[in-house]
Each structure stands twice: as structure tokens, then as C-alpha cells.
CSV table of C-alpha atoms in Angstrom, one decimal:
chain,number,residue,atom,x,y,z
T,1,UNK,CA,5.2,0.1,-26.1
T,2,UNK,CA,2.5,2.6,-25.6
T,3,UNK,CA,0.5,0.9,-23.0
T,4,UNK,CA,0.6,3.7,-20.4
T,5,UNK,CA,-0.7,7.1,-20.1
T,6,UNK,CA,1.7,9.6,-18.4
T,7,UNK,CA,-0.6,10.3,-15.4
T,8,UNK,CA,-0.6,6.7,-14.4
T,9,UNK,CA,3.1,6.2,-15.1
T,10,UNK,CA,4.0,9.3,-13.1
T,11,UNK,CA,2.2,7.9,-10.0
T,12,UNK,CA,3.9,4.5,-10.4
T,13,UNK,CA,7.3,6.3,-10.7
T,14,UNK,CA,6.6,8.3,-7.6
T,15,UNK,CA,5.8,5.2,-5.6
T,16,UNK,CA,9.2,3.6,-6.6
T,17,UNK,CA,10.8,6.3,-4.5
T,18,UNK,CA,9.7,4.5,-1.4
T,19,UNK,CA,12.1,2.0,0.2
T,20,UNK,CA,12.0,-1.5,-1.3
T,21,UNK,CA,9.2,-0.7,-3.6
T,22,UNK,CA,9.8,-2.1,-7.0
T,23,UNK,CA,7.9,-1.6,-10.3
T,24,UNK,CA,5.3,-4.3,-9.5
T,25,UNK,CA,4.4,-3.1,-6.0
T,26,UNK,CA,4.4,0.6,-7.2
T,27,UNK,CA,1.9,-0.5,-9.9
T,28,UNK,CA,-0.3,-2.1,-7.3
T,29,UNK,CA,-0.2,0.9,-5.0
T,30,UNK,CA,-1.0,3.2,-8.0
T,31,UNK,CA,-4.1,1.3,-8.9
T,32,UNK,CA,-5.1,1.3,-5.2
T,33,UNK,CA,-4.9,5.1,-5.3
T,34,UNK,CA,-7.2,5.3,-8.4
T,35,UNK,CA,-9.7,3.1,-6.6
T,36,UNK,CA,-9.7,5.1,-3.3
T,37,UNK,CA,-12.4,7.6,-2.5
T,38,UNK,CA,-11.5,11.2,-3.6
T,39,UNK,CA,-11.2,12.5,0.0
T,40,UNK,CA,-8.9,9.7,1.1
T,41,UNK,CA,-6.5,10.6,-1.8
T,42,UNK,CA,-6.7,14.2,-0.9
T,43,UNK,CA,-6.0,13.4,2.7
T,44,UNK,CA,-3.1,11.3,1.6
T,45,UNK,CA,-1.5,14.0,-0.6
T,46,UNK,CA,-2.1,16.6,2.1
T,47,UNK,CA,-0.5,14.5,4.8
T,48,UNK,CA,2.6,14.1,2.6
T,49,UNK,CA,3.0,17.8,2.0
T,50,UNK,CA,2.2,18.6,5.6
T,51,UNK,CA,4.8,16.2,6.9
T,52,UNK,CA,7.4,17.8,4.6
T,53,UNK,CA,6.3,21.3,5.5
T,54,UNK,CA,5.6,21.1,9.3
T,55,UNK,CA,7.8,18.4,10.7
T,56,UNK,CA,11.2,19.5,12.0
T,57,UNK,CA,13.5,18.4,14.8
T,58,UNK,CA,12.4,19.0,18.4
T,59,UNK,CA,14.6,21.7,19.8
T,60,UNK,CA,15.7,19.5,22.7
T,61,UNK,CA,15.8,15.8,21.6
T,62,UNK,CA,15.9,16.0,17.8
T,63,UNK,CA,12.9,13.8,17.2
T,64,UNK,CA,10.5,14.9,14.5
T,65,UNK,CA,7.7,17.1,15.8
T,66,UNK,CA,5.3,19.7,14.5
T,67,UNK,CA,5.7,21.7,17.7
T,68,UNK,CA,8.7,23.6,18.9
T,69,UNK,CA,9.3,21.0,21.6
T,70,UNK,CA,8.0,17.4,21.1
T,71,UNK,CA,5.3,15.9,23.4
T,72,UNK,CA,7.8,13.7,25.2
T,73,UNK,CA,10.3,16.5,26.1
T,74,UNK,CA,7.3,18.7,26.9
T,75,UNK,CA,5.6,16.3,29.4
T,76,UNK,CA,8.3,14.1,30.9
T,77,UNK,CA,10.7,14.9,33.6
T,78,UNK,CA,13.5,12.4,34.0
T,79,UNK,CA,17.2,12.1,34.9
T,80,UNK,CA,17.6,9.4,32.3
T,81,UNK,CA,18.3,10.0,28.6
T,82,UNK,CA,18.1,7.3,26.0
T,83,UNK,CA,20.4,8.0,22.9
T,84,UNK,CA,19.2,6.6,19.6
T,85,UNK,CA,20.3,6.8,16.0
T,86,UNK,CA,17.0,7.7,14.3
T,87,UNK,CA,13.6,9.0,15.3
T,88,UNK,CA,12.0,5.7,14.4
T,89,UNK,CA,14.0,4.0,17.1
T,90,UNK,CA,12.1,6.2,19.6
T,91,UNK,CA,8.8,4.8,18.3
T,92,UNK,CA,10.2,1.2,18.7
T,93,UNK,CA,11.2,1.8,22.3
T,94,UNK,CA,8.0,3.6,23.2
T,95,UNK,CA,6.1,0.6,22.0
T,96,UNK,CA,7.7,-1.5,24.7
T,97,UNK,CA,6.0,0.8,27.2
T,98,UNK,CA,8.8,0.3,29.7
T,99,UNK,CA,10.8,3.4,29.3
T,100,UNK,CA,9.6,6.6,30.8
T,101,UNK,CA,12.7,8.7,30.4
T,102,UNK,CA,13.8,11.2,27.8
T,103,UNK,CA,15.4,10.7,24.4
T,104,UNK,CA,18.2,12.1,22.3
T,105,UNK,CA,18.3,11.5,18.5
T,106,UNK,CA,21.8,11.5,17.0
T,107,UNK,CA,20.5,11.5,13.4
T,108,UNK,CA,23.2,9.1,12.3
T,109,UNK,CA,26.2,7.3,13.7
T,110,UNK,CA,30.0,7.8,13.4
T,111,UNK,CA,30.8,6.1,10.1
T,112,UNK,CA,34.2,6.6,8.4
T,113,UNK,CA,32.8,4.7,5.4
T,114,UNK,CA,30.0,7.3,4.9
T,115,UNK,CA,32.5,10.1,5.8
T,116,UNK,CA,30.5,10.8,9.0
T,117,UNK,CA,32.5,12.1,11.9
T,118,UNK,CA,31.4,13.0,15.5
T,119,UNK,CA,30.7,16.6,14.3
T,120,UNK,CA,28.2,15.4,11.7
T,121,UNK,CA,25.8,13.9,14.3
T,122,UNK,CA,24.1,15.5,17.3
T,123,UNK,CA,26.8,14.7,19.9
T,124,UNK,CA,27.5,18.3,20.8
T,125,UNK,CA,23.8,18.9,21.5
T,126,UNK,CA,23.9,15.8,23.8
T,127,UNK,CA,26.9,17.1,25.7
T,128,UNK,CA,25.2,20.5,26.1
T,129,UNK,CA,22.1,18.9,27.4
T,130,UNK,CA,24.0,16.7,29.9
T,131,UNK,CA,26.2,19.6,31.2
T,132,UNK,CA,23.3,22.0,31.3
T,133,UNK,CA,20.8,19.8,33.1
T,134,UNK,CA,20.4,17.3,35.9
T,135,UNK,CA,20.9,14.2,33.8
T,136,UNK,CA,22.3,11.2,35.8
T,137,UNK,CA,22.3,8.4,33.3
T,138,UNK,CA,22.7,8.2,29.5
T,139,UNK,CA,21.5,4.9,27.9
T,140,UNK,CA,23.3,4.3,24.6
T,141,UNK,CA,20.7,2.6,22.4
T,142,UNK,CA,22.5,2.8,19.1
T,143,UNK,CA,22.3,-0.4,17.0
T,144,UNK,CA,24.5,-3.3,17.9
T,145,UNK,CA,26.6,-3.0,14.7
T,146,UNK,CA,30.1,-1.6,14.3
T,147,UNK,CA,29.0,2.1,13.7
T,148,UNK,CA,26.6,1.8,16.7
T,149,UNK,CA,29.3,0.4,19.0
T,150,UNK,CA,31.9,2.9,18.0
T,151,UNK,CA,29.5,5.8,18.5
T,152,UNK,CA,28.5,4.4,21.9
T,153,UNK,CA,32.1,4.1,23.0
T,154,UNK,CA,33.0,7.6,21.7
T,155,UNK,CA,30.1,9.2,23.6
T,156,UNK,CA,30.8,7.2,26.7
T,157,UNK,CA,34.4,8.5,26.7
T,158,UNK,CA,33.2,12.1,26.6
T,159,UNK,CA,30.4,11.8,29.2
T,160,UNK,CA,32.1,9.6,31.8
T,161,UNK,CA,34.6,12.3,32.9
T,162,UNK,CA,31.5,14.6,33.5
T,163,UNK,CA,30.3,12.2,36.2
T,164,UNK,CA,27.5,10.7,34.1
T,165,UNK,CA,26.6,7.1,34.2
T,166,UNK,CA,26.7,5.7,30.7
T,167,UNK,CA,25.0,2.4,30.0
T,168,UNK,CA,24.4,0.3,26.9
T,169,UNK,CA,21.3,-1.8,26.0
T,170,UNK,CA,21.8,-5.4,27.1
T,171,UNK,CA,22.7,-7.8,24.3
T,172,UNK,CA,21.7,-11.5,24.2
T,173,UNK,CA,19.4,-13.9,22.5
T,174,UNK,CA,16.1,-12.5,21.2
T,175,UNK,CA,12.8,-13.3,22.8
T,176,UNK,CA,11.0,-16.0,20.8
T,177,UNK,CA,14.1,-16.8,18.7
T,178,UNK,CA,15.7,-20.3,18.2
T,179,UNK,CA,19.1,-20.8,19.8
T,180,UNK,CA,20.4,-22.8,16.9
T,181,UNK,CA,20.1,-19.7,14.6
T,182,UNK,CA,21.7,-17.3,17.0
T,183,UNK,CA,25.1,-16.0,15.7
T,184,UNK,CA,28.3,-16.6,17.6
T,185,UNK,CA,28.8,-13.1,18.8
T,186,UNK,CA,25.3,-12.9,20.2
T,187,UNK,CA,25.7,-16.3,22.0
T,188,UNK,CA,29.0,-15.2,23.4
T,189,UNK,CA,27.5,-12.0,24.8
T,190,UNK,CA,24.5,-14.0,26.1
T,191,UNK,CA,26.8,-16.4,28.0
T,192,UNK,CA,29.0,-13.6,29.4
T,193,UNK,CA,26.1,-11.6,30.6
T,194,UNK,CA,24.1,-14.6,32.0
T,195,UNK,CA,21.8,-13.9,34.9
T,196,UNK,CA,21.0,-16.0,37.9
T,197,UNK,CA,17.4,-17.0,38.0
Y,1,UNK,CA,1.6,7.2,25.0
Y,2,UNK,CA,2.2,10.6,23.6
Y,3,UNK,CA,5.2,9.7,21.4
Y,4,UNK,CA,3.7,11.0,18.1
Y,5,UNK,CA,2.8,14.3,16.7
Y,6,UNK,CA,-0.4,14.3,14.6
Y,7,UNK,CA,1.3,15.3,11.3
Y,8,UNK,CA,3.5,12.2,11.3
Y,9,UNK,CA,0.7,9.9,12.5
Y,10,UNK,CA,-1.6,11.2,9.8
Y,11,UNK,CA,0.9,10.3,7.2
Y,12,UNK,CA,1.5,6.9,8.6
Y,13,UNK,CA,-2.3,6.3,8.7
Y,14,UNK,CA,-2.6,7.4,5.1
Y,15,UNK,CA,0.0,4.8,4.0
Y,16,UNK,CA,-2.0,2.0,5.7
Y,17,UNK,CA,-4.7,2.6,3.1
Y,18,UNK,CA,-2.4,0.9,0.6
Y,19,UNK,CA,-2.9,-2.8,0.0
Y,20,UNK,CA,-0.9,-5.1,2.4
Y,21,UNK,CA,0.8,-2.1,4.1
Y,22,UNK,CA,0.7,-2.6,7.9
Y,23,UNK,CA,1.8,-0.2,10.6
Y,24,UNK,CA,5.5,-1.0,10.4
Y,25,UNK,CA,5.8,-0.6,6.6
Y,26,UNK,CA,3.6,2.6,6.8
Y,27,UNK,CA,6.0,4.0,9.3
Y,28,UNK,CA,9.0,3.2,7.1
Y,29,UNK,CA,7.3,4.9,4.2
Y,30,UNK,CA,6.4,7.9,6.2
Y,31,UNK,CA,10.0,8.5,7.4
Y,32,UNK,CA,11.1,8.0,3.8
Y,33,UNK,CA,8.8,10.8,2.7
Y,34,UNK,CA,10.2,13.2,5.4
Y,35,UNK,CA,13.7,12.5,4.2
Y,36,UNK,CA,12.9,13.0,0.5
Y,37,UNK,CA,13.7,16.2,-1.3
Y,38,UNK,CA,10.9,18.8,-1.2
Y,39,UNK,CA,10.2,18.6,-5.0
Y,40,UNK,CA,10.0,14.8,-5.0
Y,41,UNK,CA,7.3,14.9,-2.3
Y,42,UNK,CA,5.5,17.6,-4.2
Y,43,UNK,CA,5.6,15.5,-7.4
Y,44,UNK,CA,4.4,12.5,-5.4
Y,45,UNK,CA,1.4,14.3,-4.0
Y,46,UNK,CA,0.6,15.9,-7.3
Y,47,UNK,CA,0.8,12.6,-9.2
Y,48,UNK,CA,-1.7,11.2,-6.7
Y,49,UNK,CA,-4.2,14.0,-7.1
Y,50,UNK,CA,-3.7,14.0,-10.9
Y,51,UNK,CA,-4.3,10.3,-11.1
Y,52,UNK,CA,-7.5,10.7,-9.2
Y,53,UNK,CA,-8.6,13.7,-11.2
Y,54,UNK,CA,-7.6,12.9,-14.8
Y,55,UNK,CA,-7.7,9.1,-15.1
Y,56,UNK,CA,-11.0,7.7,-16.4
Y,57,UNK,CA,-12.0,4.7,-18.5
Y,58,UNK,CA,-11.1,4.8,-22.2
Y,59,UNK,CA,-14.3,5.2,-24.1
Y,60,UNK,CA,-13.6,2.1,-26.2
Y,61,UNK,CA,-11.7,-0.5,-24.1
Y,62,UNK,CA,-12.3,0.6,-20.5
Y,63,UNK,CA,-8.6,0.9,-19.6
Y,64,UNK,CA,-7.5,3.9,-17.5
Y,65,UNK,CA,-6.4,6.8,-19.6
Y,66,UNK,CA,-6.1,10.5,-19.3
Y,67,UNK,CA,-7.3,10.9,-22.9
Y,68,UNK,CA,-10.7,10.3,-24.4
Y,69,UNK,CA,-9.4,7.2,-26.1
Y,70,UNK,CA,-6.4,5.3,-24.7
Y,71,UNK,CA,-3.1,5.1,-26.8
Y,72,UNK,CA,-3.7,1.4,-27.6
Y,73,UNK,CA,-7.2,1.9,-29.0
Y,74,UNK,CA,-5.9,5.1,-30.7
Y,75,UNK,CA,-3.0,3.5,-32.5
Y,76,UNK,CA,-3.7,-0.2,-33.1
Y,77,UNK,CA,-5.9,-1.7,-35.8
Y,78,UNK,CA,-6.7,-5.3,-35.1
Y,79,UNK,CA,-9.5,-7.9,-35.5
Y,80,UNK,CA,-8.5,-9.6,-32.2
Y,81,UNK,CA,-9.8,-8.3,-28.8
Y,82,UNK,CA,-8.3,-9.6,-25.6
Y,83,UNK,CA,-10.8,-9.5,-22.7
Y,84,UNK,CA,-9.4,-9.0,-19.2
Y,85,UNK,CA,-10.8,-8.5,-15.7
Y,86,UNK,CA,-8.8,-5.4,-14.7
Y,87,UNK,CA,-6.6,-2.6,-16.3
Y,88,UNK,CA,-3.5,-4.1,-14.6
Y,89,UNK,CA,-3.9,-7.3,-16.6
Y,90,UNK,CA,-3.4,-5.2,-19.8
Y,91,UNK,CA,0.0,-4.1,-18.4
Y,92,UNK,CA,1.0,-7.7,-17.7
Y,93,UNK,CA,0.1,-8.8,-21.2
Y,94,UNK,CA,1.8,-5.8,-22.8
Y,95,UNK,CA,5.0,-6.7,-21.0
Y,96,UNK,CA,5.1,-10.0,-22.8
Y,97,UNK,CA,5.4,-7.9,-26.0
Y,98,UNK,CA,3.7,-10.7,-28.0
Y,99,UNK,CA,0.2,-9.4,-28.3
Y,100,UNK,CA,-0.5,-6.6,-30.8
Y,101,UNK,CA,-4.3,-6.7,-30.7
Y,102,UNK,CA,-6.9,-4.7,-28.8
Y,103,UNK,CA,-8.2,-5.0,-25.3
Y,104,UNK,CA,-11.5,-4.9,-23.4
Y,105,UNK,CA,-11.6,-4.4,-19.7
Y,106,UNK,CA,-14.6,-5.9,-17.9
Y,107,UNK,CA,-13.8,-4.2,-14.5
Y,108,UNK,CA,-14.7,-7.3,-12.6
Y,109,UNK,CA,-16.0,-10.8,-13.2
Y,110,UNK,CA,-19.4,-12.5,-12.6
Y,111,UNK,CA,-19.4,-13.4,-8.9
Y,112,UNK,CA,-22.6,-14.4,-7.1
Y,113,UNK,CA,-20.7,-14.2,-3.8
Y,114,UNK,CA,-19.9,-10.5,-4.4
Y,115,UNK,CA,-23.4,-10.0,-5.8
Y,116,UNK,CA,-22.0,-9.2,-9.2
Y,117,UNK,CA,-24.0,-10.3,-12.2
Y,118,UNK,CA,-23.4,-9.9,-15.9
Y,119,UNK,CA,-24.9,-6.4,-15.9
Y,120,UNK,CA,-22.4,-5.2,-13.3
Y,121,UNK,CA,-19.4,-5.7,-15.6
Y,122,UNK,CA,-18.7,-4.3,-19.0
Y,123,UNK,CA,-20.2,-7.2,-21.0
Y,124,UNK,CA,-22.8,-5.1,-22.9
Y,125,UNK,CA,-20.0,-2.8,-24.1
Y,126,UNK,CA,-18.1,-5.8,-25.4
Y,127,UNK,CA,-21.1,-7.1,-27.3
Y,128,UNK,CA,-21.7,-3.6,-28.7
Y,129,UNK,CA,-18.1,-3.5,-29.9
Y,130,UNK,CA,-18.2,-6.9,-31.4
Y,131,UNK,CA,-21.5,-6.4,-33.3
Y,132,UNK,CA,-20.5,-2.9,-34.4
Y,133,UNK,CA,-17.0,-3.5,-35.7
Y,134,UNK,CA,-15.0,-6.1,-37.6
Y,135,UNK,CA,-13.8,-8.2,-34.7
Y,136,UNK,CA,-13.1,-11.8,-35.7
Y,137,UNK,CA,-11.6,-13.2,-32.5
Y,138,UNK,CA,-12.2,-12.6,-28.8
Y,139,UNK,CA,-9.5,-14.0,-26.4
Y,140,UNK,CA,-10.9,-14.5,-22.9
Y,141,UNK,CA,-8.0,-13.7,-20.6
Y,142,UNK,CA,-9.9,-13.6,-17.3
Y,143,UNK,CA,-8.1,-15.4,-14.4
Y,144,UNK,CA,-8.2,-19.2,-14.3
Y,145,UNK,CA,-10.3,-19.2,-11.2
Y,146,UNK,CA,-14.0,-20.0,-10.8
Y,147,UNK,CA,-15.2,-16.4,-11.4
Y,148,UNK,CA,-12.9,-16.1,-14.4
Y,149,UNK,CA,-14.0,-19.4,-15.9
Y,150,UNK,CA,-17.7,-18.6,-15.4
Y,151,UNK,CA,-17.3,-15.2,-16.9
Y,152,UNK,CA,-15.4,-16.6,-19.9
Y,153,UNK,CA,-18.1,-19.3,-20.6
Y,154,UNK,CA,-20.9,-16.7,-20.2
Y,155,UNK,CA,-19.4,-14.4,-22.7
Y,156,UNK,CA,-18.5,-17.2,-25.1
Y,157,UNK,CA,-22.2,-18.3,-25.1
Y,158,UNK,CA,-23.2,-14.8,-26.1
Y,159,UNK,CA,-20.6,-14.2,-28.7
Y,160,UNK,CA,-20.4,-17.5,-30.5
Y,161,UNK,CA,-23.9,-17.2,-32.1
Y,162,UNK,CA,-22.7,-13.9,-33.5
Y,163,UNK,CA,-20.1,-15.8,-35.6
Y,164,UNK,CA,-17.2,-14.7,-33.4
Y,165,UNK,CA,-14.3,-17.0,-32.6
Y,166,UNK,CA,-13.9,-17.1,-28.8
Y,167,UNK,CA,-10.7,-18.5,-27.4
Y,168,UNK,CA,-9.2,-18.9,-23.9
Y,169,UNK,CA,-5.6,-18.5,-22.8
Y,170,UNK,CA,-3.8,-21.8,-22.7
Y,171,UNK,CA,-3.4,-23.4,-19.3
Y,172,UNK,CA,-0.5,-25.6,-18.3
Y,173,UNK,CA,2.6,-25.7,-16.2
Y,174,UNK,CA,4.3,-22.4,-15.6
Y,175,UNK,CA,7.6,-21.5,-17.2
Y,176,UNK,CA,10.4,-22.0,-14.7
Y,177,UNK,CA,8.2,-23.8,-12.2
Y,178,UNK,CA,8.9,-27.2,-10.6
Y,179,UNK,CA,6.6,-30.0,-11.7
Y,180,UNK,CA,6.4,-31.5,-8.2
Y,181,UNK,CA,4.7,-28.3,-6.9
Y,182,UNK,CA,2.1,-28.0,-9.8
Y,183,UNK,CA,-1.4,-28.6,-8.6
Y,184,UNK,CA,-3.5,-31.5,-9.9
Y,185,UNK,CA,-5.9,-29.4,-12.0
Y,186,UNK,CA,-3.0,-27.6,-13.7
Y,187,UNK,CA,-1.2,-30.9,-14.4
Y,188,UNK,CA,-4.4,-32.5,-15.8
Y,189,UNK,CA,-4.9,-29.5,-18.1
Y,190,UNK,CA,-1.2,-29.7,-19.1
Y,191,UNK,CA,-1.5,-33.4,-20.0
Y,192,UNK,CA,-4.8,-32.9,-21.9
Y,193,UNK,CA,-3.4,-30.0,-24.0
Y,194,UNK,CA,0.0,-31.6,-24.6
Y,195,UNK,CA,1.7,-30.5,-27.8
Y,196,UNK,CA,3.9,-32.5,-30.2
Y,197,UNK,CA,7.5,-31.3,-30.2
């Protein structure tokens, strides 16, 4: 089959590197690129290279930033630190617009299956931050899965003796969800942590 | 909200230029880029710029190619030309592996709503090809929608007086589909064009 020229096929192949992009979607994206204005494509390619070149971890919280210290660490003063697994979790929490504290990105969770221990994620940096500063509360906002729970417990065990309040995001039924589709664990948690109205 | 640095936001914005990519998907893609190896990102950016720079229409069929004449026009000799709306339709037909003829890309269809007349798509080039060469059959493989049908009829009306056999892709129920979900027009066509087994 000689239906493709290499230039087009290269671009399609490149797009399949993105998460959950198969051959068909990659093809659609590639044709979209060809039909974009020249300067849009140049901006696209440049953004990609810039992101790879200039983005690095914020010296304090570990979020991606193109500065030495990210805008949040730079501008906010708070005694509360929210601990997340990945930088994108920060964006999710920021969108809720109800948290004005600081963040700490672990860049992973403790996961024996992936051969990841406490030393492979940014726990030491968190302990350093907490012992060095005037942090009063650490909110563990890792995912509510096994790795997330284990990581949260592990960190709580280290920080509590230091006199730090360690909290965990509340678990319960999701806003806008249907009760009949909620799993048992979630329903159990929701019942246990029920609130008076 | 000052949660983003410009470098990351630029990349996310760039991804939203792709078809059906919203803010959430763009964000996921952007983080994927940051986590890719340096050379993969360089290859990605280069493929994009190369596609924009080197891909142009094949001088004969109008498909995208980085040569003067595309590999299909270069290598195949046939008296049958399959007329399609867009280059990606060629890829779809090639995947069926049952067509060994030539192609002609219209780059659009006649569409009064989009203010596109016969002169805005590559019909003249098709007529030139047909009158100049030894083409015997033209298969109209435009989409089975109003624009596609109108374009097919229009071209048939021009080519038939030139002694060219003009055919249209068969319409009927789709392979692997469920009869109960087939629309009325499709079922009517399938009944009209029924074949003896």
C-alpha cells in the first residue's frame, strides 16, 4: 500500500504519542494541521518546544512553571498546604475557586506495583517545608484509590508527630450523580460522614 | 486566578485548535507533551512544520503529497478514476484494499449554503483529465449527503456526453449494523438495489 507520503505519515505517527489518540483521531488531527494557517502551526510547534524547554518544577511546590517559583507560591501566603499527586490536580482544585492556600506536588504516589517507594516521590521536600515554615495544616488531596490512601496515611504518620494537623478530602456521593450508580464503598463513606442539615 | 504560567497555557491553547479538542483534553495533551522525551517532542514539532511546509496537492489527483506527483498517480495505471471530496477519503478507500484505480480529489462539494459552486472545487481539472487521457469509468465516491449527491449528479451530467461511464458507490445497510437502527432512506435504497444470492 503506497497511499501515504512520509511527511503526512510522520505527523500522524507523532499524534499517536498523545494519550488515547488512535490512528483515526491522529489522522483527523494531522489533516487539521495541514488546513491551519501557517502562523497557527508555527505557534503550535513553538509552544511544544517551549514547554519542553522552559517548564520545570517550582522550587517550592513542585508544580510546573517557567519561573524559579510558581505564581501561586510567589503570591499567596497561607498556613495550609494541599498535597496532590500531579500538577494537573492543582488546576482542578484551582477551578473550584474555593481554595486559597498553597500546594505541594508529590509527582506520584507510593506504589509497590510500580516499584515506587516514599523516597521516589517528593515527601522529603514536604517534610522540609513543614518543619522549616509556619504550616499548620496539610490537606491530603491524593486520589481516593489504594495508592492515594496509602500515601496519605504514610505522610500523616510522619507529619502528625511534628504537631501538624493532617486532613483528607471528604469522600461521599458526587454532586449531580445518581445514587443508584454509586459504588458501595462511596455510599458507606457517605453514610458514615453524614452531616446534619 | 494565577495558577498557570504562560508557557503551559500557550500549549494548552494551541491544542484547542484541533477538531473536537476542548479545554480538558487540551490540558491532558499538554501534560503528555511535558512528560515526553525531548526527541519525541522535537520530532512532533518538526513533523508539524514539515507537513505545513512540504505538503501540497499532487499535480494530477489533488491528494496531499510531498512530491510533485503522489505515489498512487506515479505507480498505478488504470482506466478507472474514483472521485472523492477530501484527501482523507482516499485513505479510507485504500484501507479496504479492493480498489486499485486512480483518484481525483475535489477538495469540497457543491454547496450553495457555503457559497461553493462548481468552479470552487476541482471539477475542471477532472474534466481535463478525462478528456486528455484514456479514462473509461469515473466512480463518484462523494458522501451520500445532499451536497455529495448534487455534486455527483452535476459531474455525471458533464462527463456522460463525453462517453464516460459514471458510477456511484452502492448504498445499502452497513456491514455489522443492526437493521432496526437503519434509517428509512437507507432501507429503501437497500431494498431497491437488492441482489440475488
